[in-house]
mmCIF file of C-alpha atoms in Angstrom:
data_model
loop_
_atom_site.group_PDB
_atom_site.id
_atom_site.type_symbol
_atom_site.label_atom_id
_atom_site.label_comp_id
_atom_site.label_asym_id
_atom_site.label_seq_id
_atom_site.Cartn_x
_atom_site.Cartn_y
_atom_site.Cartn_z
ATOM 1 C CA UNK A 1 -19.012 -8.759 -21.320
ATOM 2 C CA UNK A 2 -17.029 -5.835 -19.924
ATOM 3 C CA UNK A 3 -14.188 -4.771 -22.209
ATOM 4 C CA UNK A 4 -11.573 -2.745 -20.370
ATOM 5 C CA UNK A 5 -7.926 -3.446 -21.140
ATOM 6 C CA UNK A 6 -6.336 0.007 -20.928
ATOM 7 C CA UNK A 7 -7.931 2.739 -18.821
ATOM 8 C CA UNK A 8 -7.240 6.415 -19.493
ATOM 9 C CA UNK A 9 -4.213 5.433 -21.560
ATOM 10 C CA UNK A 10 -2.353 4.742 -18.332
ATOM 11 C CA UNK A 11 -3.724 1.762 -16.401
ATOM 12 C CA UNK A 12 -3.344 -1.731 -17.891
ATOM 13 C CA UNK A 13 -6.013 -3.941 -16.329
ATOM 14 C CA UNK A 14 -4.589 -7.259 -15.121
ATOM 15 C CA UNK A 15 -7.539 -8.904 -13.419
ATOM 16 C CA UNK A 16 -10.697 -8.722 -11.348
ATOM 17 C CA UNK A 17 -10.146 -7.868 -7.666
ATOM 18 C CA UNK A 18 -13.642 -7.712 -6.190
ATOM 19 C CA UNK A 19 -16.868 -5.761 -6.282
ATOM 20 C CA UNK A 20 -19.453 -4.078 -4.137
ATOM 21 C CA UNK A 21 -22.684 -2.200 -4.541
ATOM 22 C CA UNK A 22 -20.944 0.938 -5.780
ATOM 23 C CA UNK A 23 -18.076 -0.204 -7.979
ATOM 24 C CA UNK A 24 -16.036 -3.033 -9.438
ATOM 25 C CA UNK A 25 -12.364 -3.263 -8.449
ATOM 26 C CA UNK A 26 -9.539 -4.415 -10.677
ATOM 27 C CA UNK A 27 -5.821 -4.893 -10.261
ATOM 28 C CA UNK A 28 -3.999 -2.804 -12.852
ATOM 29 C CA UNK A 29 -0.485 -1.737 -13.721
ATOM 30 C CA UNK A 30 0.152 2.016 -13.631
ATOM 31 C CA UNK A 31 2.225 2.441 -16.790
ATOM 32 C CA UNK A 32 3.342 5.908 -15.697
ATOM 33 C CA UNK A 33 4.957 4.733 -12.455
ATOM 34 C CA UNK A 34 5.384 1.031 -13.193
ATOM 35 C CA UNK A 35 3.638 -0.276 -10.101
ATOM 36 C CA UNK A 36 0.318 -2.034 -9.381
ATOM 37 C CA UNK A 37 -2.807 -0.132 -8.377
ATOM 38 C CA UNK A 38 -6.359 -0.920 -7.399
ATOM 39 C CA UNK A 39 -8.707 0.503 -9.994
ATOM 40 C CA UNK A 40 -12.239 1.113 -8.797
ATOM 41 C CA UNK A 41 -14.770 1.615 -11.626
ATOM 42 C CA UNK A 42 -18.346 2.725 -10.979
ATOM 43 C CA UNK A 43 -21.144 0.268 -11.685
ATOM 44 C CA UNK A 44 -23.471 1.177 -14.538
ATOM 45 C CA UNK A 45 -26.441 1.989 -12.280
ATOM 46 C CA UNK A 46 -24.569 3.646 -9.374
ATOM 47 C CA UNK A 47 -24.335 7.348 -8.525
ATOM 48 C CA UNK A 48 -21.080 8.912 -9.834
ATOM 49 C CA UNK A 49 -21.091 11.430 -7.010
ATOM 50 C CA UNK A 50 -20.659 8.685 -4.427
ATOM 51 C CA UNK A 51 -17.446 7.494 -6.069
ATOM 52 C CA UNK A 52 -16.167 11.072 -6.208
ATOM 53 C CA UNK A 53 -17.015 11.483 -2.516
ATOM 54 C CA UNK A 54 -15.029 8.357 -1.679
ATOM 55 C CA UNK A 55 -12.027 9.580 -3.663
ATOM 56 C CA UNK A 56 -12.226 13.055 -2.092
ATOM 57 C CA UNK A 57 -12.397 11.567 1.402
ATOM 58 C CA UNK A 58 -9.275 9.474 0.788
ATOM 59 C CA UNK A 59 -7.392 12.410 -0.674
ATOM 60 C CA UNK A 60 -8.306 14.643 2.267
ATOM 61 C CA UNK A 61 -7.259 12.163 4.948
ATOM 62 C CA UNK A 62 -3.824 10.666 4.315
ATOM 63 C CA UNK A 63 -2.759 8.146 6.953
ATOM 64 C CA UNK A 64 -0.289 5.214 7.004
ATOM 65 C CA UNK A 65 -3.084 2.730 7.756
ATOM 66 C CA UNK A 66 -5.642 4.149 5.317
ATOM 67 C CA UNK A 67 -5.448 3.225 1.646
ATOM 68 C CA UNK A 68 -3.982 6.047 -0.458
ATOM 69 C CA UNK A 69 -5.862 7.335 -3.492
ATOM 70 C CA UNK A 70 -3.937 8.530 -6.558
ATOM 71 C CA UNK A 71 -6.049 9.572 -9.494
ATOM 72 C CA UNK A 72 -9.651 10.196 -10.543
ATOM 73 C CA UNK A 73 -10.942 10.097 -14.108
ATOM 74 C CA UNK A 74 -13.461 8.765 -16.591
ATOM 75 C CA UNK A 75 -13.271 5.764 -18.886
ATOM 76 C CA UNK A 76 -15.543 4.085 -21.420
ATOM 77 C CA UNK A 77 -16.847 0.643 -20.407
ATOM 78 C CA UNK A 78 -19.143 -1.215 -22.805
ATOM 79 C CA UNK A 79 -19.819 2.047 -24.607
ATOM 80 C CA UNK A 80 -20.727 3.985 -21.438
ATOM 81 C CA UNK A 81 -18.582 6.637 -19.760
ATOM 82 C CA UNK A 82 -17.996 5.802 -16.101
ATOM 83 C CA UNK A 83 -15.832 7.399 -13.419
ATOM 84 C CA UNK A 84 -12.974 5.522 -11.794
ATOM 85 C CA UNK A 85 -10.266 6.147 -9.287
ATOM 86 C CA UNK A 86 -6.893 4.529 -8.768
ATOM 87 C CA UNK A 87 -5.460 3.750 -5.341
ATOM 88 C CA UNK A 88 -2.428 1.954 -3.990
ATOM 89 C CA UNK A 89 -2.533 -1.804 -4.327
ATOM 90 C CA UNK A 90 -2.336 -3.617 -0.978
ATOM 91 C CA UNK A 91 -0.804 -7.080 -1.243
ATOM 92 C CA UNK A 92 -2.159 -9.130 1.601
ATOM 93 C CA UNK A 93 -5.088 -11.001 3.105
ATOM 94 C CA UNK A 94 -8.436 -9.842 4.364
ATOM 95 C CA UNK A 95 -8.417 -9.494 8.143
ATOM 96 C CA UNK A 96 -10.626 -12.558 8.681
ATOM 97 C CA UNK A 97 -8.352 -14.777 6.570
ATOM 98 C CA UNK A 98 -5.212 -13.516 8.353
ATOM 99 C CA UNK A 99 -6.575 -13.535 11.921
ATOM 100 C CA UNK A 100 -6.671 -17.281 12.790
ATOM 101 C CA UNK A 101 -2.943 -17.824 12.226
ATOM 102 C CA UNK A 102 -1.781 -14.569 13.842
ATOM 103 C CA UNK A 103 -0.558 -14.401 17.426
ATOM 104 C CA UNK A 104 -2.160 -12.111 20.010
ATOM 105 C CA UNK A 105 0.537 -9.449 19.694
ATOM 106 C CA UNK A 106 0.051 -9.222 15.926
ATOM 107 C CA UNK A 107 -3.722 -9.076 16.372
ATOM 108 C CA UNK A 108 -3.417 -6.200 18.841
ATOM 109 C CA UNK A 109 -1.133 -4.353 16.435
ATOM 110 C CA UNK A 110 -3.658 -4.768 13.619
ATOM 111 C CA UNK A 111 -6.473 -3.502 15.851
ATOM 112 C CA UNK A 112 -4.418 -0.468 16.868
ATOM 113 C CA UNK A 113 -3.725 0.271 13.198
ATOM 114 C CA UNK A 114 -7.450 0.169 12.386
ATOM 115 C CA UNK A 115 -8.256 2.436 15.333
ATOM 116 C CA UNK A 116 -5.604 4.932 14.246
ATOM 117 C CA UNK A 117 -7.000 5.019 10.717
ATOM 118 C CA UNK A 118 -10.494 5.584 12.126
ATOM 119 C CA UNK A 119 -9.228 8.315 14.431
ATOM 120 C CA UNK A 120 -7.735 10.125 11.431
ATOM 121 C CA UNK A 121 -11.033 9.896 9.575
ATOM 122 C CA UNK A 122 -13.038 11.051 12.570
ATOM 123 C CA UNK A 123 -10.730 14.017 13.171
ATOM 124 C CA UNK A 124 -11.359 14.986 9.553
ATOM 125 C CA UNK A 125 -15.091 14.933 10.290
ATOM 126 C CA UNK A 126 -15.745 11.685 8.420
ATOM 127 C CA UNK A 127 -17.316 8.347 9.297
ATOM 128 C CA UNK A 128 -16.004 5.299 7.417
ATOM 129 C CA UNK A 129 -19.424 3.690 7.333
ATOM 130 C CA UNK A 130 -18.474 0.078 6.599
ATOM 131 C CA UNK A 131 -15.840 -1.275 8.987
ATOM 132 C CA UNK A 132 -15.671 -5.015 8.321
ATOM 133 C CA UNK A 133 -12.991 -7.682 8.185
ATOM 134 C CA UNK A 134 -13.237 -7.662 4.382
ATOM 135 C CA UNK A 135 -12.401 -3.957 4.322
ATOM 136 C CA UNK A 136 -9.094 -4.443 6.130
ATOM 137 C CA UNK A 137 -6.029 -5.898 4.405
ATOM 138 C CA UNK A 138 -2.997 -7.188 6.282
ATOM 139 C CA UNK A 139 0.266 -7.505 4.356
ATOM 140 C CA UNK A 140 3.158 -9.917 4.873
ATOM 141 C CA UNK A 141 4.731 -7.691 7.525
ATOM 142 C CA UNK A 142 1.523 -7.608 9.595
ATOM 143 C CA UNK A 143 0.679 -4.032 8.576
ATOM 144 C CA UNK A 144 -3.082 -3.495 8.479
ATOM 145 C CA UNK A 145 -4.718 -1.037 6.080
ATOM 146 C CA UNK A 146 -8.334 0.135 6.116
ATOM 147 C CA UNK A 147 -9.962 0.150 2.663
ATOM 148 C CA UNK A 148 -13.207 1.027 0.905
ATOM 149 C CA UNK A 149 -14.844 4.314 1.825
ATOM 150 C CA UNK A 150 -17.840 3.722 -0.427
ATOM 151 C CA UNK A 151 -20.160 4.327 2.554
ATOM 152 C CA UNK A 152 -18.299 7.390 3.866
ATOM 153 C CA UNK A 153 -20.420 10.091 5.474
ATOM 154 C CA UNK A 154 -19.987 13.279 7.468
ATOM 155 C CA UNK A 155 -20.087 12.919 11.238
ATOM 156 C CA UNK A 156 -23.518 13.838 12.552
ATOM 157 C CA UNK A 157 -25.143 13.416 9.153
ATOM 158 C CA UNK A 158 -28.493 11.712 8.784
ATOM 159 C CA UNK A 159 -28.415 9.797 5.507
ATOM 160 C CA UNK A 160 -31.482 9.521 3.274
ATOM 161 C CA UNK A 161 -30.523 5.885 2.754
ATOM 162 C CA UNK A 162 -28.510 3.813 5.226
ATOM 163 C CA UNK A 163 -25.602 2.015 3.580
ATOM 164 C CA UNK A 164 -23.178 -0.510 5.003
ATOM 165 C CA UNK A 165 -22.906 -4.217 5.728
ATOM 166 C CA UNK A 166 -25.948 -5.788 7.424
ATOM 167 C CA UNK A 167 -25.179 -6.804 10.983
ATOM 168 C CA UNK A 168 -22.467 -4.149 11.317
ATOM 169 C CA UNK A 169 -24.751 -1.106 11.297
ATOM 170 C CA UNK A 170 -25.007 0.708 14.612
ATOM 171 C CA UNK A 171 -28.487 0.913 16.180
ATOM 172 C CA UNK A 172 -28.585 4.708 15.846
ATOM 173 C CA UNK A 173 -28.128 4.386 12.074
ATOM 174 C CA UNK A 174 -30.996 1.922 11.818
ATOM 175 C CA UNK A 175 -33.179 4.304 13.836
ATOM 176 C CA UNK A 176 -32.446 7.148 11.414
ATOM 177 C CA UNK A 177 -30.568 9.176 14.021
ATOM 178 C CA UNK A 178 -27.411 11.259 13.473
ATOM 179 C CA UNK A 179 -24.279 9.154 13.866
ATOM 180 C CA UNK A 180 -20.729 10.029 14.818
ATOM 181 C CA UNK A 181 -17.502 8.019 14.997
ATOM 182 C CA UNK A 182 -19.001 5.671 17.571
ATOM 183 C CA UNK A 183 -21.006 4.053 14.767
ATOM 184 C CA UNK A 184 -17.687 2.958 13.244
ATOM 185 C CA UNK A 185 -16.583 1.674 16.637
ATOM 186 C CA UNK A 186 -19.765 -0.396 16.868
ATOM 187 C CA UNK A 187 -18.956 -1.966 13.482
ATOM 188 C CA UNK A 188 -15.412 -2.671 14.656
ATOM 189 C CA UNK A 189 -16.825 -4.357 17.758
ATOM 190 C CA UNK A 190 -19.012 -6.609 15.601
ATOM 191 C CA UNK A 191 -15.984 -7.403 13.434
ATOM 192 C CA UNK A 192 -13.912 -8.326 16.482
ATOM 193 C CA UNK A 193 -16.675 -10.462 17.950
ATOM 194 C CA UNK A 194 -16.982 -12.426 14.712
ATOM 195 C CA UNK A 195 -13.221 -12.897 14.457
ATOM 196 C CA UNK A 196 -13.038 -14.321 17.972
ATOM 197 C CA UNK A 197 -11.024 -11.840 20.027
ATOM 198 C CA UNK A 198 -8.306 -13.003 22.420
ATOM 199 C CA UNK A 199 -9.301 -12.784 26.078
ATOM 200 C CA UNK A 200 -7.514 -9.449 26.501
ATOM 201 C CA UNK A 201 -9.719 -7.873 23.805
ATOM 202 C CA UNK A 202 -13.045 -9.546 24.604
ATOM 203 C CA UNK A 203 -14.145 -6.842 27.055
ATOM 204 C CA UNK A 204 -13.264 -4.109 24.556
ATOM 205 C CA UNK A 205 -15.225 -5.873 21.823
ATOM 206 C CA UNK A 206 -18.268 -5.980 24.115
ATOM 207 C CA UNK A 207 -17.982 -2.253 24.960
ATOM 208 C CA UNK A 208 -17.728 -1.353 21.293
ATOM 209 C CA UNK A 209 -20.949 -3.244 20.591
ATOM 210 C CA UNK A 210 -22.979 -1.429 23.248
ATOM 211 C CA UNK A 211 -26.523 -0.636 22.114
ATOM 212 C CA UNK A 212 -26.323 3.023 23.112
ATOM 213 C CA UNK A 213 -23.520 5.225 21.684
ATOM 214 C CA UNK A 214 -22.894 6.745 25.110
ATOM 215 C CA UNK A 215 -21.895 3.337 26.487
ATOM 216 C CA UNK A 216 -19.158 2.887 23.869
ATOM 217 C CA UNK A 217 -15.695 4.453 23.989
ATOM 218 C CA UNK A 218 -16.013 8.109 23.050
ATOM 219 C CA UNK A 219 -13.444 7.982 20.267
ATOM 220 C CA UNK A 220 -10.912 5.772 18.475
ATOM 221 C CA UNK A 221 -7.949 6.455 20.771
#
């Protein structure tokens, strides 16, 4: 059983918030500032450098619709030192839970927010790598925020191992080819298609899911 009540003498863990292949997320209270944070702690068998890369990417690319990282450190979990980082806590629903009850105007606004966050990442030379409905949170005001850069990669990089959510990976990634920001746009197209886009966005969703990168929009603008 994982024992982790107070992390780095600063973060009071309040509950489990989710997990992925790289890390386990918790909701915690930042005792220094008095507000909630998302605490992402590396899994026992995962590569610490990947968590540091995710933190560095977030710190290098501040944007209103991209989750903001705060702090990186190490903590002891079940007798083993593991890295963690703290980020802002986003109160809200995953995009797929929020989508059915939203009107078309709110849906378009959320899509624009995601595209703007991706544009900021791409301009910084980074590919998000895992654009899914679960990696977008929408708060009570309708503000959408893109989360989870655990699969972040440099644009044009050919990864030794392809990471991301099955079904959302662009064909060029599966072929082992270099990938740019259009791989993220493909994943966004799959996400939209699965959400059920309004008629005004259906054509865009289809273009984003084009087999060949050259048939997709050239960037997230």
